[in-house]
Every structure is written in structure tokens, then in C-alpha cells.
Amino acid sequence: MLLEFSVGNFLSFKTKTTLSLAATSIKEHIDTNMFSTERLDLLKGAVVYGANASGKSNFIRAMSTMRRLVIQSFDQSSADELDVTPFLLSTETEKDPSFFEAVFIIDNIRYRYGFEVNNKQVHAEWLFEAPKNAEKPMFLREYDGIEVMKNFPEGKDLEGRTRDNALFLTVTDQFNGKIAKKIMLWFSNFITISGLTHEGYKGVTFGMLENKQTSPKLLNFYKTLDMGFDNISVNKKPFDPKELPNEMPEGFVKQLITDLEGAFKIDIKTIHKKYDNENKVVGHVEFDMRSQESSGTNKIFNISGPVFDVLNDGGVLVVDELDASLHPLLTLAVTRLFNSKQFNPNNAQLIFATHDTNLLYYGNYRRDQIYFIEKDQFGASDMYSLVEYKEDGKTIRKDRSFEKDYIEGRYGAIPFIGNLADIVTEWHEK
């Protein structure tokens, strides 16, 4: 369960910026949009709005970067770079390390884990635990060394085994540290995906459709959306080099045959009813998913695997451009899965960036779930929630029209395009 995520000096985020999923005291959608632990109330997700180039994708990328660094750290060599870019529009930050931190709950214990890294090495790393209210350090890493506390015995004597560009947490996990292993598992369930390039997630969907326990949930979801087909046929067959295009270069074909030896091709068909001249069903027709179905149908199919995977595990799903290629009602259907007790019994959380303002009205989001990102005149991104926003010194009331206000620019985080009437006039004059 994610409580907070923070990033600083990374891409367009110059100073530390935090997204919190701790529920505030407002009384909105308590039964659907939040859940309670033994310690506090948490939100089931957040929606992020902002103009193009405001920093929405950069914030999502910060989450995926932290996850990547944690999951892949031990497998890198001492010569590998970490692929981290600081805020480059200021001499104050361009040479400083980037900051990443996550606060989360595992087995009713709150952990705070983070690090500071540049492209070459880890400058700082820390892990705190709070079994109750007081927070205690488990290890503290500075540029000149690592201090392991008594409450983290699994990290003892591993300080010297940690490379400059490796995270101490992942080293401890490799030596079967009990707490480190739990935290690594949490990060493995902290999933970030793109709503623009979603082809790569098809394999996850296929795996869930192959599973007899998870397949009914996905098929039921597709039927609920009424996307025009009655069923799905999924077949897995060995890769056949004869199916490669004839015009491909010979050298490239040979390399592909070598790389794909033993691989399988996933063949997905949608099943449609076939009618006679009296509109009576006389049979069924198979359509190829990729070539004969819409881009929206393909996207729903591709991302449904990661969505239901996270729903089953109770993890965190982060999606950039969730609404791309989707009808607003399909976007709404995906988001509502996470507020459903039927589909989300394990309190999975969804964080996503979007331009779909319909969700500000139909999405039934609490004010502490709605975030806005905008850039200042110096190119630095800032993020704030609607519950934090003040208008004439007062908080925004829950009965306001959030969608109308946002389009009118009352909350900021929209593109400045001037007077549209003047722009149209100038075009006509040309």
C-alpha cells in the first residue's frame, strides 16, 4: 500500500514534490474511494492533470525510474550508468543527485525508503520503519559509508559488498534478507505502464487469460464494456520463420531466427456473431485483434492484463496517458474497477495521468485525489492537489463544478493559448 511518493531534482522537478495517498478528513466517497488500515485511512488512487509538457509524464517516469533502479540494481556491473537526469535548467541543480523516496505499508508496518543518485553512483540511501508511530532508522548510507542499525541485522557485514552504483537494499535482498525481500516484493508490485505504447503488455493479458482463476474476470470485464464481440480466442503457437516478410534483409532474418528460437507467437481472435438477411444468427466469424479491431479495443485488451494483475495482488498501478485512444466511458470503466469491492477486494491503488476532464465530473473523485501539475516561468514543475488549492484564501468546496472550473483555468495547470477568437481571426486574415 503506497502512502507517499516523492521526487526532486529529476527532469522537470527541481525541488522535492510529493503525491500523497493518505486520505484527508474530507467526507467524500468514503465507502468507495478509500480504505482503512490499522493505522490510517488510504486512498485507492489519484488522477493527475496538466498541460502538455507540464511534467505529468516526468512524474510518472520518476516512479518508473525508482522502481527500475530498485529491481535492476544488483544485476548491473560497476561500469553501468544509472540513466538518471537531474533538473538541467539551473546551475544550482545540474550537478546534484536526484532524489527518490517512497513511503508504504507492509504487514501494518510503515516503511520509508529512498535514495539520492546521479548517473554514476548512489550518493545517499536510507530505510526507516515505524511499527507504531515513532520512526526508527534501519540503515543510513552517506557518500562515505553505510551505517547498519541493530534492528536491521540482515544488513550487517554487507556494507563492503555494495558497489558505488548499487543500492544497499538490493544487496541485502540477494543475501536473503527477510525485510529486504518484503520490500523488493512490494516494488515488484509497483507497476508503471504507458497508455501510448501498450503492445508490450499483451503477454501479461495472455497469461491471465490462460489462467483458469483469472480468465473469467477478464472475459466478464470485456462483456461488460460491450465492445462488439462475444468472446475471445487466444492461441499460442511456436514461432514460424516462414511467416516473416519476404522483403526483410537476409542477415536480419537469420538473426531473428536465432533470437526467437523456441519462442511462441500469441494469436488473438475476437468472436463476432454472423447474421442472415433476416438478422438471425447463423454462425460466428473470427476477427484478428490487431488488424481488424479498433485501436481502443486493442488498448483495452493489452492493458487489462496489468490492470487485473494489480487488482489481484493488491499492488499499485501507475499509468501515463490512460485515456489515449479510449472513449471516455472506457476510461471511466477502467478507473471504476479500483473503486469496486467486487473487482478490488485487496485494495489495489491506481495513479494515472490524463487529459480527460470528464472524469472530474463522472469519476467521483475526492478533492484529495485530484492533482494538478504546471510549470513555472523557469521551467520547473510543481504539483498540488485540489484539496490544497486556495481561491481567495478559501478551500474549494465539494459542490463546485471541478471540470468547468479546470477548463476555465481556475486551478491552473492548463496551456496558455491566448484568445481563441483572435487566433481564428489571424488565420482568416492570412
XYZ file of C-alpha atoms in Angstrom, residues 28-426:
399
model
C -16.421 12.419 0.228
C -16.890 8.930 -1.252
C -15.730 7.305 1.960
C -17.261 3.909 1.167
C -15.771 3.579 -2.317
C -12.618 5.680 -2.784
C -10.723 4.915 0.404
C -9.929 2.064 2.743
C -8.740 1.792 6.316
C -5.705 0.041 7.740
C -4.952 -0.452 11.409
C -3.038 2.822 11.352
C -4.644 5.241 8.902
C -7.033 5.773 6.021
C -5.656 5.490 2.490
C -6.949 6.494 -0.920
C -7.453 3.987 -3.721
C -5.655 6.239 -6.153
C -5.125 9.656 -7.679
C -5.668 11.351 -11.043
C -3.114 13.847 -12.388
C -3.975 16.704 -14.759
C -1.823 19.277 -16.501
C -0.999 20.890 -19.820
C 1.223 19.196 -22.393
C 4.871 19.452 -21.291
C 3.804 20.405 -17.755
C 5.576 17.427 -16.197
C 2.863 14.757 -15.883
C 4.857 12.160 -17.804
C 8.021 13.162 -15.945
C 6.336 12.422 -12.614
C 5.216 9.015 -13.886
C 8.733 8.459 -15.197
C 10.127 9.271 -11.759
C 8.075 6.407 -10.330
C 9.180 4.001 -13.051
C 12.810 5.112 -12.611
C 12.776 4.424 -8.880
C 11.256 1.001 -9.490
C 13.796 0.237 -12.216
C 16.731 1.232 -10.044
C 15.486 -0.949 -7.192
C 14.620 -4.019 -9.289
C 17.670 -3.951 -11.593
C 20.353 -2.567 -9.279
C 22.068 -5.828 -8.359
C 22.267 -7.058 -11.960
C 24.293 -4.086 -13.189
C 28.053 -4.003 -13.472
C 30.260 -1.430 -11.768
C 30.684 0.346 -15.126
C 26.962 0.740 -15.883
C 25.381 4.177 -15.764
C 22.103 4.664 -13.891
C 20.317 6.712 -16.587
C 19.163 9.497 -14.264
C 18.766 13.082 -15.475
C 18.645 15.994 -12.983
C 16.925 19.352 -13.484
C 19.190 20.888 -16.126
C 17.722 24.394 -16.324
C 19.561 25.633 -13.240
C 23.232 25.801 -12.326
C 22.054 25.137 -8.780
C 20.893 21.590 -9.549
C 22.514 20.367 -12.770
C 25.390 18.622 -10.983
C 23.481 17.450 -7.914
C 21.985 13.965 -7.454
C 18.287 13.200 -7.992
C 16.046 12.349 -5.031
C 13.535 9.465 -4.881
C 11.510 8.318 -1.872
C 8.501 6.076 -1.244
C 6.512 5.607 1.952
C 4.484 2.397 2.059
C 2.884 -0.108 4.399
C 3.744 -3.808 4.581
C 2.158 -6.030 7.239
C 0.905 -2.929 9.100
C 4.438 -1.533 9.378
C 5.193 1.783 7.711
C 8.473 1.949 5.815
C 10.188 4.974 4.310
C 12.791 4.086 1.722
C 14.694 6.390 -0.590
C 17.972 7.333 -2.189
C 19.878 10.093 -3.958
C 21.679 9.109 -7.161
C 23.339 10.651 -10.155
C 24.243 8.916 -13.387
C 27.353 7.326 -11.872
C 26.673 6.376 -8.267
C 24.477 6.322 -5.179
C 25.116 9.395 -3.014
C 22.729 8.511 -0.196
C 20.268 5.782 0.762
C 18.027 5.253 3.756
C 15.425 2.919 5.204
C 13.184 3.732 8.171
C 10.486 1.660 9.834
C 7.605 2.677 12.058
C 5.930 -0.327 13.729
C 3.838 2.177 15.670
C 4.114 5.968 15.461
C 7.791 6.611 16.097
C 10.070 6.165 13.081
C 13.406 4.384 13.532
C 16.284 4.141 11.034
C 17.253 0.672 9.805
C 20.245 1.791 7.761
C 21.689 5.112 6.664
C 24.046 5.468 3.753
C 26.087 8.542 3.024
C 28.743 9.202 0.440
C 31.472 7.885 2.758
C 29.816 4.764 4.162
C 26.810 2.735 5.348
C 25.602 2.572 8.945
C 23.504 -0.506 9.756
C 21.308 -0.332 12.855
C 20.578 -3.132 15.328
C 17.006 -3.510 14.043
C 18.353 -4.455 10.579
C 20.724 -7.364 11.376
C 20.357 -8.823 7.873
C 22.430 -5.928 6.524
C 25.395 -6.490 8.845
C 28.746 -7.157 7.123
C 27.298 -6.437 3.674
C 28.488 -2.835 3.542
C 31.731 -3.780 1.808
C 29.892 -5.876 -0.788
C 27.943 -2.887 -2.113
C 29.202 -1.177 -5.271
C 29.105 2.613 -5.588
C 26.373 2.347 -8.240
C 24.331 -0.350 -6.450
C 21.629 0.014 -3.821
C 22.336 -1.492 -0.406
C 18.736 -2.725 -0.150
C 19.125 -4.908 -3.245
C 22.420 -6.314 -1.987
C 20.727 -7.298 1.266
C 17.945 -8.937 -0.714
C 20.474 -11.018 -2.657
C 21.721 -12.367 0.683
C 18.161 -13.383 1.634
C 17.430 -10.503 3.985
C 13.889 -11.009 5.289
C 12.853 -7.340 5.392
C 14.688 -6.501 2.172
C 12.864 -9.323 0.420
C 9.479 -7.968 1.537
C 10.355 -4.500 0.278
C 11.623 -5.859 -3.041
C 8.342 -7.750 -3.437
C 6.460 -4.510 -2.778
C 8.403 -2.765 -5.542
C 7.747 -5.666 -7.922
C 4.016 -4.939 -7.418
C 4.571 -1.206 -8.029
C 3.792 -1.305 -11.762
C 4.162 1.571 -14.225
C 2.849 1.338 -17.784
C 2.287 3.638 -20.745
C -1.100 4.222 -22.312
C 0.610 5.140 -25.580
C 2.937 2.174 -26.112
C 0.887 -0.707 -24.728
C 1.717 -3.563 -27.133
C 4.283 -4.965 -24.724
C 1.670 -5.742 -22.070
C -0.238 -8.186 -24.267
C 1.760 -11.090 -22.849
C 0.528 -10.297 -19.328
C -3.057 -10.309 -20.573
C -2.473 -13.573 -22.403
C -1.050 -15.165 -19.259
C -4.097 -14.158 -17.242
C -6.456 -15.494 -19.910
C -4.587 -18.812 -19.793
C -5.102 -18.968 -16.030
C -8.454 -20.584 -15.142
C -8.742 -18.464 -11.986
C -8.192 -15.054 -13.607
C -9.638 -15.650 -17.080
C -13.350 -15.338 -16.072
C -12.751 -11.889 -14.564
C -11.205 -10.540 -17.750
C -13.840 -12.055 -20.028
C -16.609 -10.700 -17.811
C -14.990 -7.265 -17.961
C -14.869 -7.342 -21.771
C -18.557 -8.318 -21.928
C -19.472 -5.502 -19.536
C -17.812 -2.990 -21.872
C -19.846 -4.260 -24.854
C -17.051 -3.811 -27.385
C -18.878 -5.654 -30.158
C -17.556 -9.189 -29.806
C -18.941 -12.133 -27.858
C -15.765 -13.932 -26.915
C -12.030 -14.131 -27.419
C -9.950 -16.942 -28.825
C -6.322 -16.990 -27.687
C -3.856 -19.442 -29.191
C -0.154 -19.899 -28.609
C 1.889 -21.488 -31.350
C 5.633 -21.883 -31.993
C 7.372 -19.124 -33.920
C 7.495 -19.995 -37.641
C 10.263 -18.273 -39.686
C 8.130 -18.752 -42.826
C 5.740 -16.076 -41.525
C 8.430 -13.389 -41.707
C 8.005 -10.888 -44.606
C 9.901 -11.860 -47.775
C 11.356 -8.379 -48.206
C 13.282 -8.478 -44.924
C 17.118 -8.455 -45.259
C 18.616 -11.937 -45.133
C 21.041 -11.085 -42.333
C 18.246 -9.668 -40.200
C 16.082 -12.747 -40.815
C 18.896 -15.063 -39.701
C 19.384 -13.019 -36.535
C 15.660 -13.109 -35.762
C 15.520 -16.871 -36.290
C 18.381 -17.258 -33.807
C 16.896 -14.842 -31.247
C 13.367 -16.283 -31.459
C 14.295 -19.956 -31.375
C 11.882 -21.682 -29.009
C 9.662 -18.606 -28.798
C 5.900 -18.600 -29.211
C 3.532 -16.381 -31.153
C 0.314 -15.270 -29.475
C -2.622 -15.320 -31.870
C -5.680 -13.435 -30.593
C -9.069 -13.503 -32.322
C -12.349 -11.850 -31.388
C -15.542 -13.846 -31.982
C -18.444 -11.987 -33.643
C -21.981 -13.136 -34.469
C -22.828 -13.606 -38.152
C -26.376 -12.790 -39.345
C -28.542 -13.709 -42.339
C -30.751 -11.331 -44.335
C -33.396 -11.510 -41.587
C -30.839 -10.592 -38.902
C -30.897 -14.066 -37.383
C -27.684 -15.516 -36.009
C -26.343 -18.158 -38.382
C -22.822 -18.564 -37.080
C -19.725 -16.778 -35.907
C -16.785 -15.006 -37.544
C -13.267 -14.585 -36.157
C -11.523 -11.196 -36.448
C -7.814 -10.705 -35.947
C -7.422 -8.494 -32.868
C -4.503 -6.440 -34.146
C -5.594 -5.786 -37.727
C -9.401 -5.873 -37.573
C -10.277 -4.324 -34.223
C -10.023 -0.649 -33.265
C -7.018 0.869 -31.519
C -9.209 1.389 -28.458
C -10.199 -2.278 -28.336
C -6.550 -3.292 -28.696
C -5.543 -0.950 -25.897
C -8.239 -2.183 -23.516
C -7.171 -5.753 -24.210
C -3.444 -5.031 -23.803
C -3.672 -3.093 -20.540
C -6.376 -5.271 -18.984
C -3.712 -7.811 -18.021
C -1.642 -5.394 -15.903
C -4.848 -3.859 -14.510
C -6.264 -7.161 -13.270
C -2.840 -8.401 -12.210
C -2.553 -5.445 -9.838
C -6.165 -5.837 -8.716
C -5.468 -9.472 -7.792
C -2.236 -8.727 -5.931
C -3.351 -5.525 -4.218
C -0.447 -3.587 -5.717
C -0.039 -0.128 -7.206
C -0.617 0.599 -10.905
C 0.700 3.830 -12.436
C -0.423 4.700 -15.974
C 0.678 7.557 -18.206
C -1.892 8.771 -20.763
C -4.555 6.311 -19.641
C -7.191 7.943 -21.840
C -5.208 7.826 -25.126
C -7.293 6.081 -27.866
C -10.097 5.333 -25.407
C -13.678 6.566 -25.366
C -14.318 8.486 -22.108
C -16.689 5.745 -20.930
C -13.985 3.094 -21.384
C -11.531 5.204 -19.385
C -14.204 5.601 -16.708
C -14.819 1.826 -16.669
C -11.123 1.114 -16.013
C -10.867 3.670 -13.210
C -14.041 2.437 -11.514
C -12.617 -1.071 -11.218
C -10.414 0.239 -8.422
C -13.391 1.654 -6.511
C -15.281 -1.620 -6.814
C -15.385 -4.005 -3.874
C -16.097 -6.827 -6.297
C -13.084 -6.248 -8.549
C -10.737 -4.723 -5.970
C -11.023 -6.784 -2.783
C -7.305 -6.331 -1.967
C -7.323 -2.516 -2.085
C -5.109 -2.024 -5.128
C -4.313 1.602 -5.982
C -4.401 3.389 -9.353
C -2.444 6.557 -10.160
C -2.783 7.905 -13.678
C -2.170 10.976 -15.811
C -4.884 12.105 -18.204
C -6.410 14.967 -20.202
C -9.935 13.525 -19.887
C -11.779 16.261 -17.983
C -14.987 14.173 -17.961
C -13.515 12.281 -15.023
C -13.611 15.463 -12.942
C -17.403 15.152 -13.108
C -18.227 11.493 -13.727
C -15.215 9.955 -11.984
C -16.490 10.764 -8.492
C -13.027 11.626 -7.244
C -12.388 13.203 -3.884
C -10.622 16.549 -3.821
C -7.558 14.945 -2.225
C -7.366 12.504 -5.183
C -7.203 15.215 -7.864
C -3.725 16.569 -8.602
C -2.556 19.297 -10.961
C 0.924 19.829 -12.406
C 2.161 23.037 -14.005
C 5.498 24.625 -14.882
C 6.698 27.983 -13.649
C 8.455 30.595 -15.789
C 11.817 28.945 -15.066
C 10.771 25.532 -16.436
C 10.290 23.791 -13.084
C 7.216 21.617 -12.469
C 5.055 21.963 -9.383
C 2.265 19.648 -8.224
C -0.629 20.289 -5.868
C -3.945 18.624 -5.009
C -7.366 20.224 -5.277
C -7.862 19.927 -1.528
C -4.706 22.039 -1.057
C -5.705 24.677 -3.600
C -6.897 28.010 -2.211
C -9.065 30.543 -4.028
C -9.185 33.926 -2.295
C -7.743 32.200 0.752
C -10.517 29.586 0.874
C -10.510 25.886 0.014
C -12.531 24.651 -2.968
C -15.990 23.414 -1.946
C -17.000 19.862 -2.825
C -20.121 21.061 -4.681
C -18.137 23.090 -7.219
C -18.037 22.053 -10.880
C -14.447 20.823 -10.982
C -14.481 20.160 -14.730
C -15.867 23.601 -15.645
C -13.508 25.366 -13.246
C -10.480 23.496 -14.592
C -11.296 24.265 -18.248
C -11.695 27.924 -17.305
C -8.233 27.879 -15.748
C -9.331 28.469 -12.160
C -6.987 25.776 -10.808
C -4.092 26.443 -13.172
C -2.282 23.549 -14.907
C -3.724 24.335 -18.368
C -1.953 25.551 -21.532
C -1.894 29.294 -22.146
C -3.144 29.717 -25.702
C -4.402 33.282 -25.596
C -7.721 34.417 -27.015
C -9.021 31.756 -29.419
C -11.171 34.301 -31.270
C -8.082 36.390 -32.031
C -6.209 33.323 -33.273
C -9.048 32.337 -35.649
C -9.213 35.902 -36.984
C -5.470 35.891 -37.678
